[in-house]
PDB file of C-alpha atoms in Angstrom:
ATOM      1  CA  MET O 369       9.543   7.140  25.623  1.00  0.00           C
ATOM      2  CA  ASP O 370       9.379   3.982  23.984  1.00  0.00           C
ATOM      3  CA  ALA O 371       9.913   2.916  20.521  1.00  0.00           C
ATOM      4  CA  LYS O 372       6.413   2.717  19.174  1.00  0.00           C
ATOM      5  CA  THR O 373       5.928   6.501  20.783  1.00  0.00           C
ATOM      6  CA  LEU O 374       8.597   7.511  18.653  1.00  0.00           C
ATOM      7  CA  LEU O 375       6.811   6.173  15.757  1.00  0.00           C
ATOM      8  CA  LEU O 376       3.839   7.818  16.216  1.00  0.00           C
ATOM      9  CA  GLY O 377       5.351  10.870  16.734  1.00  0.00           C
ATOM     10  CA  GLY O 378       7.261  10.218  13.448  1.00  0.00           C
ATOM     11  CA  LEU O 379       3.793  10.146  11.788  1.00  0.00           C
ATOM     12  CA  VAL O 380       2.427  13.472  13.634  1.00  0.00           C
ATOM     13  CA  ALA O 381       5.481  15.051  11.691  1.00  0.00           C
ATOM     14  CA  VAL O 382       4.490  13.591   8.360  1.00  0.00           C
ATOM     15  CA  LEU O 383       1.573  14.461   8.430  1.00  0.00           C
ATOM     16  CA  VAL O 384       2.222  17.893   9.647  1.00  0.00           C
ATOM     17  CA  LEU O 385       4.544  17.899   6.454  1.00  0.00           C
ATOM     18  CA  TYR O 386       1.545  16.837   4.443  1.00  0.00           C
ATOM     19  CA  LEU O 387      -1.019  19.140   5.727  1.00  0.00           C
ATOM     20  CA  VAL O 388       1.386  22.075   4.940  1.00  0.00           C
ATOM     21  CA  THR O 389       2.027  20.939   1.623  1.00  0.00           C
ATOM     22  CA  VAL O 390      -1.380  20.522   0.544  1.00  0.00           C
ATOM     23  CA  VAL O 391      -2.295  24.186   1.809  1.00  0.00           C
ATOM     24  CA  ARG O 392       0.401  25.551  -0.082  1.00  0.00           C
ATOM     25  CA  GLY O 393      -1.024  23.921  -3.177  1.00  0.00           C
ATOM     26  CA  GLY O 394      -4.487  25.839  -2.484  1.00  0.00           C
ATOM     27  CA  LEU O 395      -7.450  24.660  -0.828  1.00  0.00           C
ATOM     28  CA  VAL O 396     -10.620  23.539  -3.092  1.00  0.00           C
ATOM     29  CA  ARG O 397     -13.699  22.760  -1.518  1.00  0.00           C
ATOM     30  CA  PRO O 398     -14.087  19.139  -3.822  1.00  0.00           C
ATOM     31  CA  THR O 399     -17.485  18.111  -4.935  1.00  0.00           C
ATOM     32  CA  ALA O 400     -20.021  15.763  -3.316  1.00  0.00           C
ATOM     33  CA  LEU O 401     -18.968  12.619  -5.912  1.00  0.00           C
ATOM     34  CA  GLN O 402     -15.392  13.658  -5.147  1.00  0.00           C
ATOM     35  CA  ALA O 403     -15.720  12.790  -1.343  1.00  0.00           C
ATOM     36  CA  LEU O 404     -17.568   9.902  -2.159  1.00  0.00           C
ATOM     37  CA  ILE O 405     -14.784   8.156  -4.282  1.00  0.00           C
ATOM     38  CA  GLY O 406     -12.416   8.929  -1.216  1.00  0.00           C
ATOM     39  CA  LEU O 407     -14.533   7.380   1.048  1.00  0.00           C
ATOM     40  CA  VAL O 408     -15.394   4.272  -0.722  1.00  0.00           C
ATOM     41  CA  THR O 409     -11.831   3.858  -2.113  1.00  0.00           C
ATOM     42  CA  ALA O 410     -10.454   4.337   1.403  1.00  0.00           C
ATOM     43  CA  PHE O 411     -12.674   2.042   3.230  1.00  0.00           C
ATOM     44  CA  PHE O 412     -11.521  -0.576   0.790  1.00  0.00           C
ATOM     45  CA  ASP O 413      -7.690   0.295   1.352  1.00  0.00           C
ATOM     46  CA  THR O 414      -7.828  -0.030   4.765  1.00  0.00           C
ATOM     47  CA  LEU O 415      -9.172  -3.498   4.431  1.00  0.00           C
ATOM     48  CA  GLY O 416      -6.271  -4.423   2.698  1.00  0.00           C
ATOM     49  CA  ILE O 417      -7.265  -4.155  -0.924  1.00  0.00           C
ATOM     50  CA  GLY O 418      -5.623  -0.812  -2.039  1.00  0.00           C
ATOM     51  CA  SER O 419      -7.066   2.046  -3.322  1.00  0.00           C
ATOM     52  CA  PHE O 420      -4.580   3.252  -6.338  1.00  0.00           C
ATOM     53  CA  ALA O 421      -6.246   0.726  -8.589  1.00  0.00           C
ATOM     54  CA  THR O 422      -9.917   1.394  -7.994  1.00  0.00           C
ATOM     55  CA  THR O 423      -9.620   5.124  -7.932  1.00  0.00           C
ATOM     56  CA  THR O 424      -7.939   4.954 -11.375  1.00  0.00           C
ATOM     57  CA  THR O 425     -10.905   2.644 -12.608  1.00  0.00           C
ATOM     58  CA  VAL O 426     -13.257   5.644 -11.390  1.00  0.00           C
ATOM     59  CA  TYR O 427     -11.729   8.709 -12.925  1.00  0.00           C
ATOM     60  CA  LYS O 428     -11.194   6.855 -16.109  1.00  0.00           C
ATOM     61  CA  LEU O 429     -14.433   5.321 -16.583  1.00  0.00           C
ATOM     62  CA  PHE O 430     -16.308   8.843 -15.734  1.00  0.00           C
ATOM     63  CA  ASP O 431     -13.503  10.893 -16.999  1.00  0.00           C
ATOM     64  CA  LEU O 432     -13.006  13.242 -13.817  1.00  0.00           C
ATOM     65  CA  VAL O 433      -9.280  13.572 -14.226  1.00  0.00           C
ATOM     66  CA  PRO O 434      -6.912  14.318 -16.645  1.00  0.00           C
ATOM     67  CA  VAL O 435      -4.413  10.703 -17.180  1.00  0.00           C
ATOM     68  CA  LYS O 436      -1.210  12.392 -16.883  1.00  0.00           C
ATOM     69  CA  LEU O 437      -2.346  13.859 -13.653  1.00  0.00           C
ATOM     70  CA  ILE O 438      -3.904  10.667 -12.010  1.00  0.00           C
ATOM     71  CA  PRO O 439      -0.553   9.576 -10.308  1.00  0.00           C
ATOM     72  CA  GLY O 440      -0.251  13.024  -8.578  1.00  0.00           C
ATOM     73  CA  THR O 441      -4.108  13.095  -7.557  1.00  0.00           C
ATOM     74  CA  LEU O 442      -3.521   9.716  -6.278  1.00  0.00           C
ATOM     75  CA  ASN O 443      -0.427   9.930  -4.143  1.00  0.00           C
ATOM     76  CA  VAL O 444      -1.435  13.398  -2.744  1.00  0.00           C
ATOM     77  CA  GLY O 445      -5.032  12.307  -2.070  1.00  0.00           C
ATOM     78  CA  HIS O 446      -4.721   9.311  -0.457  1.00  0.00           C
ATOM     79  CA  THR O 447      -2.112  10.156   1.952  1.00  0.00           C
ATOM     80  CA  LEU O 448      -4.350  11.261   4.341  1.00  0.00           C
ATOM     81  CA  PRO O 449      -5.962   8.389   4.909  1.00  0.00           C
ATOM     82  CA  THR O 450      -2.792   6.012   4.584  1.00  0.00           C
ATOM     83  CA  ILE O 451      -1.354   7.890   7.505  1.00  0.00           C
ATOM     84  CA  ALA O 452      -4.726   7.717   9.385  1.00  0.00           C
ATOM     85  CA  GLN O 453      -4.225   3.920   9.048  1.00  0.00           C
ATOM     86  CA  ALA O 454      -1.147   3.798  10.120  1.00  0.00           C
ATOM     87  CA  PHE O 455      -1.737   5.769  13.427  1.00  0.00           C
ATOM     88  CA  ILE O 456      -5.143   3.816  14.442  1.00  0.00           C
ATOM     89  CA  TYR O 457      -3.654   0.287  13.476  1.00  0.00           C
ATOM     90  CA  THR O 458      -0.031   0.967  15.168  1.00  0.00           C
ATOM     91  CA  ARG O 459      -2.362   1.646  18.788  1.00  0.00           C
ATOM     92  CA  LEU O 460      -4.758  -0.991  18.650  1.00  0.00           C
ATOM     93  CA  VAL O 461      -2.522  -3.939  17.215  1.00  0.00           C
ATOM     94  CA  PRO O 462      -0.046  -4.948  19.590  1.00  0.00           C
ATOM     95  CA  VAL O 463       2.672  -5.696  17.006  1.00  0.00           C
ATOM     96  CA  GLU O 464       6.134  -5.425  19.075  1.00  0.00           C
ATOM     97  CA  SER O 465       8.209  -2.393  18.770  1.00  0.00           C
ATOM     98  CA  ALA O 466      11.254  -4.598  17.936  1.00  0.00           C
ATOM     99  CA  THR O 467       9.729  -6.134  15.007  1.00  0.00           C
ATOM    100  CA  LEU O 468       7.091  -2.654  13.856  1.00  0.00           C
ATOM    101  CA  MET O 469      10.129  -0.205  13.232  1.00  0.00           C
ATOM    102  CA  PRO O 470      12.791  -2.225  11.495  1.00  0.00           C
ATOM    103  CA  MET O 471       9.855  -4.207   9.312  1.00  0.00           C
ATOM    104  CA  ILE O 472       8.945  -0.279   8.400  1.00  0.00           C
ATOM    105  CA  ALA O 473      12.401   1.067   8.039  1.00  0.00           C
ATOM    106  CA  SER O 474      13.257  -1.939   5.678  1.00  0.00           C
ATOM    107  CA  ALA O 475      10.280  -1.351   3.822  1.00  0.00           C
ATOM    108  CA  MET O 476      11.490   2.258   3.428  1.00  0.00           C
ATOM    109  CA  ALA O 477      14.879   1.649   2.155  1.00  0.00           C
ATOM    110  CA  GLY O 478      13.718  -0.953  -0.261  1.00  0.00           C
ATOM    111  CA  SER O 479      11.993   1.493  -1.597  1.00  0.00           C
ATOM    112  CA  TRP O 480      14.480   4.204  -1.564  1.00  0.00           C
ATOM    113  CA  LEU O 481      17.886   2.006  -2.389  1.00  0.00           C
ATOM    114  CA  GLY O 482      16.441  -0.872  -4.315  1.00  0.00           C
ATOM    115  CA  ALA O 483      15.310   1.477  -6.984  1.00  0.00           C
ATOM    116  CA  GLY O 484      18.415   1.293  -8.662  1.00  0.00           C
ATOM    117  CA  VAL O 485      18.075  -2.387  -9.531  1.00  0.00           C
ATOM    118  CA  VAL O 486      14.821  -3.576  -9.880  1.00  0.00           C
ATOM    119  CA  ILE O 487      13.995  -0.612 -12.265  1.00  0.00           C
ATOM    120  CA  ARG O 488      16.569  -3.227 -14.626  1.00  0.00           C
ATOM    121  CA  TRP O 489      14.056  -6.349 -13.645  1.00  0.00           C
ATOM    122  CA  PRO O 490      11.775  -7.568 -16.389  1.00  0.00           C
ATOM    123  CA  ARG O 491       8.570  -6.601 -14.369  1.00  0.00           C
ATOM    124  CA  ARG O 492       5.923  -9.165 -16.990  1.00  0.00           C
ATOM    125  CA  LYS O 493       8.083 -11.901 -15.337  1.00  0.00           C
ATOM    126  CA  ILE O 494       8.259 -10.814 -11.966  1.00  0.00           C
ATOM    127  CA  GLN O 495       4.435  -9.812 -12.134  1.00  0.00           C
ATOM    128  CA  ILE O 496       3.696 -13.488 -13.019  1.00  0.00           C
ATOM    129  CA  GLY O 497       5.600 -15.153 -10.566  1.00  0.00           C
ATOM    130  CA  MET O 498       4.118 -12.595  -7.726  1.00  0.00           C
ATOM    131  CA  GLY O 499       0.553 -13.660  -9.168  1.00  0.00           C
ATOM    132  CA  LEU O 500       1.468 -17.304  -9.172  1.00  0.00           C
ATOM    133  CA  ALA O 501       2.666 -16.708  -5.647  1.00  0.00           C
ATOM    134  CA  LEU O 502       0.118 -15.217  -4.266  1.00  0.00           C
ATOM    135  CA  LEU O 503      -2.333 -17.421  -5.651  1.00  0.00           C
ATOM    136  CA  GLY O 504       0.090 -20.385  -3.578  1.00  0.00           C
ATOM    137  CA  ALA O 505       0.136 -18.585  -0.648  1.00  0.00           C
ATOM    138  CA  ALA O 506      -3.555 -17.969  -0.505  1.00  0.00           C
ATOM    139  CA  THR O 507      -4.038 -22.212  -1.692  1.00  0.00           C
ATOM    140  CA  MET O 508      -2.060 -22.850   1.556  1.00  0.00           C
ATOM    141  CA  MET O 509      -4.470 -19.959   3.543  1.00  0.00           C
ATOM    142  CA  LEU O 510      -7.686 -21.922   2.142  1.00  0.00           C
ATOM    143  CA  LEU O 511      -6.238 -25.388   3.116  1.00  0.00           C
ATOM    144  CA  THR O 512      -5.277 -23.642   7.256  1.00  0.00           C
ATOM    145  CA  GLN O 513      -8.819 -22.330   7.512  1.00  0.00           C
ATOM    146  CA  LEU O 514     -10.283 -25.508   6.336  1.00  0.00           C
ATOM    147  CA  ARG O 515      -7.863 -27.498   8.566  1.00  0.00           C
ATOM    148  CA  LEU O 516      -6.095 -29.242   6.286  1.00  0.00           C
ATOM    149  CA  LEU O 517      -3.011 -28.053   7.279  1.00  0.00           C
ATOM    150  CA  PRO O 518      -1.631 -27.079  10.479  1.00  0.00           C
ATOM    151  CA  PRO O 519      -3.117 -23.866  12.052  1.00  0.00           C
ATOM    152  CA  GLY O 520      -1.044 -20.580  11.547  1.00  0.00           C
ATOM    153  CA  GLY O 521       1.093 -18.276  13.989  1.00  0.00           C
ATOM    154  CA  ASP O 522      -0.674 -16.033  15.981  1.00  0.00           C
ATOM    155  CA  THR O 523       2.473 -13.950  17.546  1.00  0.00           C
ATOM    156  CA  PHE O 524       2.950 -10.255  17.193  1.00  0.00           C
ATOM    157  CA  GLY O 525       6.596 -10.163  17.391  1.00  0.00           C
ATOM    158  CA  LEU O 526       9.723 -11.966  15.519  1.00  0.00           C
ATOM    159  CA  ASN O 527      13.385 -12.954  16.307  1.00  0.00           C
ATOM    160  CA  GLY O 528      16.446 -14.135  15.215  1.00  0.00           C
ATOM    161  CA  VAL O 529      16.214 -15.764  11.799  1.00  0.00           C
ATOM    162  CA  ARG O 530      12.515 -15.021  11.329  1.00  0.00           C
ATOM    163  CA  LEU O 531      13.275 -11.464  12.104  1.00  0.00           C
ATOM    164  CA  VAL O 532      16.194 -11.413   9.739  1.00  0.00           C
ATOM    165  CA  LEU O 533      13.588 -13.099   7.126  1.00  0.00           C
ATOM    166  CA  GLY O 534      11.145 -10.417   7.468  1.00  0.00           C
ATOM    167  CA  LEU O 535      13.076  -7.340   7.426  1.00  0.00           C
ATOM    168  CA  ALA O 536      14.848  -9.019   4.171  1.00  0.00           C
ATOM    169  CA  GLY O 537      11.384  -9.943   2.709  1.00  0.00           C
ATOM    170  CA  ASN O 538      10.132  -6.312   3.418  1.00  0.00           C
ATOM    171  CA  PHE O 539      12.795  -4.688   1.560  1.00  0.00           C
ATOM    172  CA  VAL O 540      12.252  -6.187  -1.615  1.00  0.00           C
ATOM    173  CA  LEU O 541       8.806  -5.662  -1.312  1.00  0.00           C
ATOM    174  CA  GLY O 542       9.660  -2.082  -0.848  1.00  0.00           C
ATOM    175  CA  ALA O 543      11.837  -2.067  -3.837  1.00  0.00           C
ATOM    176  CA  LEU O 544       9.287  -3.533  -5.587  1.00  0.00           C
ATOM    177  CA  MET O 545       7.015  -0.707  -4.861  1.00  0.00           C
ATOM    178  CA  MET O 546       9.304   1.215  -7.552  1.00  0.00           C
ATOM    179  CA  LEU O 547       7.807  -1.303 -10.593  1.00  0.00           C
ATOM    180  CA  GLY O 548       3.904  -0.774  -9.160  1.00  0.00           C
ATOM    181  CA  ILE O 549       3.501  -3.924  -7.658  1.00  0.00           C
ATOM    182  CA  GLY O 550       1.881  -2.889  -4.305  1.00  0.00           C
ATOM    183  CA  LEU O 551       3.195  -3.606  -0.837  1.00  0.00           C
ATOM    184  CA  TYR O 552      -0.395  -4.292   0.705  1.00  0.00           C
ATOM    185  CA  ALA O 553      -1.118  -8.396  -0.252  1.00  0.00           C
ATOM    186  CA  PRO O 554       2.688  -9.911  -0.297  1.00  0.00           C
ATOM    187  CA  CYS O 555       3.118  -7.953   3.034  1.00  0.00           C
ATOM    188  CA  MET O 556      -0.031  -9.826   4.694  1.00  0.00           C
ATOM    189  CA  ILE O 557       1.511 -13.555   2.698  1.00  0.00           C
ATOM    190  CA  LEU O 558       5.288 -12.525   4.234  1.00  0.00           C
ATOM    191  CA  VAL O 559       3.675 -12.012   7.865  1.00  0.00           C
ATOM    192  CA  TYR O 560       1.129 -15.580   7.538  1.00  0.00           C
ATOM    193  CA  LEU O 561       4.499 -17.405   6.668  1.00  0.00           C
ATOM    194  CA  LEU O 562       6.543 -16.197   9.676  1.00  0.00           C
ATOM    195  CA  GLY O 563       3.896 -17.013  11.783  1.00  0.00           C
ATOM    196  CA  MET O 564       2.517 -13.963  12.982  1.00  0.00           C
ATOM    197  CA  ALA O 565      -1.440 -13.597  13.474  1.00  0.00           C
ATOM    198  CA  PRO O 566      -3.161 -12.169  10.359  1.00  0.00           C
ATOM    199  CA  THR O 567      -3.667  -8.504  12.035  1.00  0.00           C
ATOM    200  CA  ALA O 568       0.030  -7.965  12.124  1.00  0.00           C
ATOM    201  CA  ALA O 569       0.322  -6.871   8.624  1.00  0.00           C
ATOM    202  CA  PHE O 570      -1.930  -3.908   8.807  1.00  0.00           C
ATOM    203  CA  PRO O 571       0.606  -1.750  10.961  1.00  0.00           C
ATOM    204  CA  ILE O 572       3.233  -2.919   9.125  1.00  0.00           C
ATOM    205  CA  MET O 573       2.199  -2.109   5.563  1.00  0.00           C
ATOM    206  CA  MET O 574       0.347   0.698   6.305  1.00  0.00           C
ATOM    207  CA  GLY O 575       3.085   2.546   8.642  1.00  0.00           C
ATOM    208  CA  SER O 576       5.856   1.650   5.199  1.00  0.00           C
ATOM    209  CA  CYS O 577       3.395   3.390   2.654  1.00  0.00           C
ATOM    210  CA  ALA O 578       2.861   6.021   5.386  1.00  0.00           C
ATOM    211  CA  PHE O 579       6.224   7.210   6.099  1.00  0.00           C
ATOM    212  CA  LEU O 580       6.744   7.514   2.005  1.00  0.00           C
ATOM    213  CA  MET O 581       3.475   9.013   0.567  1.00  0.00           C
ATOM    214  CA  PRO O 582       3.880  12.604   1.842  1.00  0.00           C
ATOM    215  CA  PHE O 583       7.427  13.101   0.488  1.00  0.00           C
ATOM    216  CA  SER O 584       6.537  12.061  -2.438  1.00  0.00           C
ATOM    217  CA  SER O 585       3.082  14.960  -2.139  1.00  0.00           C
ATOM    218  CA  VAL O 586       5.660  17.180  -1.669  1.00  0.00           C
ATOM    219  CA  ARG O 587       7.017  16.376  -5.312  1.00  0.00           C
ATOM    220  CA  PHE O 588       3.794  16.111  -6.785  1.00  0.00           C
ATOM    221  CA  VAL O 589       2.456  19.405  -4.967  1.00  0.00           C
ATOM    222  CA  SER O 590       5.426  21.489  -6.294  1.00  0.00           C
ATOM    223  CA  SER O 591       5.222  20.533  -9.735  1.00  0.00           C
ATOM    224  CA  ARG O 592       1.682  20.664  -9.989  1.00  0.00           C
ATOM    225  CA  THR O 593       1.228  17.361 -11.042  1.00  0.00           C
ATOM    226  CA  TYR O 594      -2.242  16.493  -9.787  1.00  0.00           C
ATOM    227  CA  GLN O 595      -6.084  17.850  -9.229  1.00  0.00           C
ATOM    228  CA  ALA O 596      -6.051  19.817  -5.899  1.00  0.00           C
ATOM    229  CA  GLN O 597     -10.290  19.183  -5.762  1.00  0.00           C
ATOM    230  CA  ALA O 598      -9.942  15.626  -6.629  1.00  0.00           C
ATOM    231  CA  ALA O 599      -7.157  15.159  -4.201  1.00  0.00           C
ATOM    232  CA  ILE O 600      -8.619  16.823  -1.316  1.00  0.00           C
ATOM    233  CA  GLY O 601     -12.074  14.465  -2.535  1.00  0.00           C
ATOM    234  CA  LEU O 602     -10.056  11.491  -1.634  1.00  0.00           C
ATOM    235  CA  ALA O 603      -8.302  13.166   1.072  1.00  0.00           C
ATOM    236  CA  LEU O 604     -11.690  14.167   3.318  1.00  0.00           C
ATOM    237  CA  GLY O 605     -13.901  11.335   2.217  1.00  0.00           C
ATOM    238  CA  GLY O 606     -11.181   8.789   2.773  1.00  0.00           C
ATOM    239  CA  PHE O 607     -10.087   9.961   6.128  1.00  0.00           C
ATOM    240  CA  PRO O 608     -13.346   8.791   8.049  1.00  0.00           C
ATOM    241  CA  ALA O 609     -13.729   5.823   5.986  1.00  0.00           C
ATOM    242  CA  ALA O 610     -10.284   4.849   7.187  1.00  0.00           C
ATOM    243  CA  ILE O 611     -11.348   5.280  10.785  1.00  0.00           C
ATOM    244  CA  ILE O 612     -14.476   3.225  10.440  1.00  0.00           C
ATOM    245  CA  ALA O 613     -12.469   0.189   8.372  1.00  0.00           C
ATOM    246  CA  ALA O 614      -9.858  -0.118  10.668  1.00  0.00           C
ATOM    247  CA  LYS O 615     -12.443  -0.276  13.302  1.00  0.00           C
ATOM    248  CA  LEU O 616     -13.560  -3.090  11.928  1.00  0.00           C
ATOM    249  CA  VAL O 617     -10.710  -5.291  10.982  1.00  0.00           C
ATOM    250  CA  THR O 618      -9.777  -4.630  14.903  1.00  0.00           C
ATOM    251  CA  TRP O 619     -12.793  -6.403  16.104  1.00  0.00           C
ATOM    252  CA  LEU O 620     -13.083  -8.999  13.613  1.00  0.00           C
ATOM    253  CA  PRO O 621     -11.542 -12.601  15.074  1.00  0.00           C
ATOM    254  CA  PRO O 622      -9.194 -13.820  13.769  1.00  0.00           C
ATOM    255  CA  GLY O 623     -10.581 -15.883  11.904  1.00  0.00           C
ATOM    256  CA  ALA O 624     -12.475 -13.864  10.236  1.00  0.00           C
ATOM    257  CA  VAL O 625      -9.539 -11.380   9.534  1.00  0.00           C
ATOM    258  CA  ARG O 626      -7.872 -14.741   7.683  1.00  0.00           C
ATOM    259  CA  TRP O 627     -10.547 -15.081   5.306  1.00  0.00           C
ATOM    260  CA  LEU O 628     -10.226 -11.179   4.257  1.00  0.00           C
ATOM    261  CA  VAL O 629      -6.499 -11.311   3.988  1.00  0.00           C
ATOM    262  CA  MET O 630      -7.265 -14.413   1.274  1.00  0.00           C
ATOM    263  CA  VAL O 631     -10.066 -12.271  -0.339  1.00  0.00           C
ATOM    264  CA  VAL O 632      -7.078  -9.809  -0.528  1.00  0.00           C
ATOM    265  CA  VAL O 633      -4.750 -11.943  -1.726  1.00  0.00           C
ATOM    266  CA  VAL O 634      -6.849 -13.655  -4.035  1.00  0.00           C
ATOM    267  CA  TYR O 635      -8.128 -10.100  -5.968  1.00  0.00           C
ATOM    268  CA  THR O 636      -4.513  -8.930  -6.187  1.00  0.00           C
ATOM    269  CA  ALA O 637      -3.302 -12.187  -7.939  1.00  0.00           C
ATOM    270  CA  ILE O 638      -5.709 -11.919 -10.252  1.00  0.00           C
ATOM    271  CA  ASN O 639      -5.353  -8.572 -10.940  1.00  0.00           C
ATOM    272  CA  MET O 640      -2.118  -8.417 -11.403  1.00  0.00           C
ATOM    273  CA  LEU O 641      -1.765 -11.797 -13.958  1.00  0.00           C
ATOM    274  CA  ALA O 642      -5.296  -9.746 -15.437  1.00  0.00           C
ATOM    275  CA  THR O 643      -3.291  -6.959 -16.370  1.00  0.00           C
ATOM    276  CA  VAL O 644       0.115  -9.334 -17.684  1.00  0.00           C
ATOM    277  CA  PRO O 645      -0.531  -8.948 -21.413  1.00  0.00           C
ATOM    278  CA  GLY O 646      -0.543  -5.345 -21.444  1.00  0.00           C
ATOM    279  CA  GLN O 647       3.415  -5.783 -20.607  1.00  0.00           C
ATOM    280  CA  GLU O 648       4.034  -7.604 -23.704  1.00  0.00           C
ATOM    281  CA  GLY O 649       6.380  -6.068 -25.860  1.00  0.00           C
ATOM    282  CA  ARG O 650       8.339  -4.200 -23.432  1.00  0.00           C
ATOM    283  CA  GLU O 651      11.430  -6.338 -22.771  1.00  0.00           C
ATOM    284  CA  GLY O 652      15.071  -5.579 -24.257  1.00  0.00           C
ATOM    285  CA  PRO O 653      16.945  -2.543 -24.359  1.00  0.00           C
ATOM    286  CA  GLU O 654      14.094   0.129 -25.846  1.00  0.00           C
ATOM    287  CA  GLY O 655      11.714  -1.797 -23.386  1.00  0.00           C
ATOM    288  CA  GLN O 656      14.222  -1.404 -20.349  1.00  0.00           C
ATOM    289  CA  GLN O 657      14.334   2.378 -21.065  1.00  0.00           C
ATOM    290  CA  GLY O 658      10.799   2.773 -21.506  1.00  0.00           C
ATOM    291  CA  GLN O 659      10.211   1.032 -18.209  1.00  0.00           C
ATOM    292  CA  GLU O 660      12.681   2.902 -16.624  1.00  0.00           C
ATOM    293  CA  ARG O 661      10.669   6.335 -17.828  1.00  0.00           C
ATOM    294  CA  VAL O 662       7.652   4.865 -16.132  1.00  0.00           C
ATOM    295  CA  VAL O 663       9.566   3.403 -13.517  1.00  0.00           C
ATOM    296  CA  ALA O 664      11.091   6.789 -12.293  1.00  0.00           C
ATOM    297  CA  ARG O 665       7.381   8.161 -12.700  1.00  0.00           C
ATOM    298  CA  ARG O 666       5.848   5.451 -10.165  1.00  0.00           C
ATOM    299  CA  ARG O 667       8.809   6.222  -7.547  1.00  0.00           C
ATOM    300  CA  VAL O 668       6.870   8.863  -6.265  1.00  0.00           C
ATOM    301  CA  ALA O 669       2.870   7.483  -7.281  1.00  0.00           C
ATOM    302  CA  GLU O 670       2.354   4.167  -6.210  1.00  0.00           C
ATOM    303  CA  PRO O 671       3.396   2.912  -2.858  1.00  0.00           C
ATOM    304  CA  ASN O 672       0.361   1.296  -1.920  1.00  0.00           C
ATOM    305  CA  ALA O 673      -1.457   0.492  -5.093  1.00  0.00           C
TER     306      ALA O 673
END
């Protein structure tokens, strides 16, 4: 049995855990609107844009889910599409097992082992720096597409120093998830800078989140801090959307995927910078204590926002 088969077996195991968890939480038939929200948000999530921010916006705009239940609803609802994304991308994108599995493991390790460190970091400064860095990286990709810079790589595996850098980078990105900073766009840039094919990022980032979210769902369901009907709507609507969008990404030529990655990165960077003003006034001891309370909640709420 090769390493990728073991990885797929692991995805099946967390899927079973998730399904048992949802059934124990109670099954409720979702409305057509709730399923439609799952369909649309999961489609764009599978393209790498993320689903937490878009779903939260819809929920708040139409007052569909109580604010205190939104984190749990998002996590429980989007877990099934994320597992589907990871399964499809792992099967269709030929990332070498010796690269894929350690990269996923490093993100998971960062999310758990790095949590105690990153909660003491100033999120506002990190968010500004990350936003500017993403814009800079997107500019490099644009210049490459316009043939003003040398073309990027097309490899599906890393070794030696590049693998070490990739593992270190994904560990940090996993830790930054604990500050609510999404993994998708930074992971896309990390893969690009390491000379890998643009599609190589998809199984890495989807797999990282697929192994984190089911365990978070267990906590939300057991504490009843989610809305079951809305969550099931996200799951049922998002599952077919994930399949359709994943097929689209794998069918696109590499050049088109690079343009898609640029759009995702620019969108994420602008969103990061646009939300920075809301972080003001949170520095210092009192701000840090408040941030730690927020991050404690986000540890299980925002693996892929």
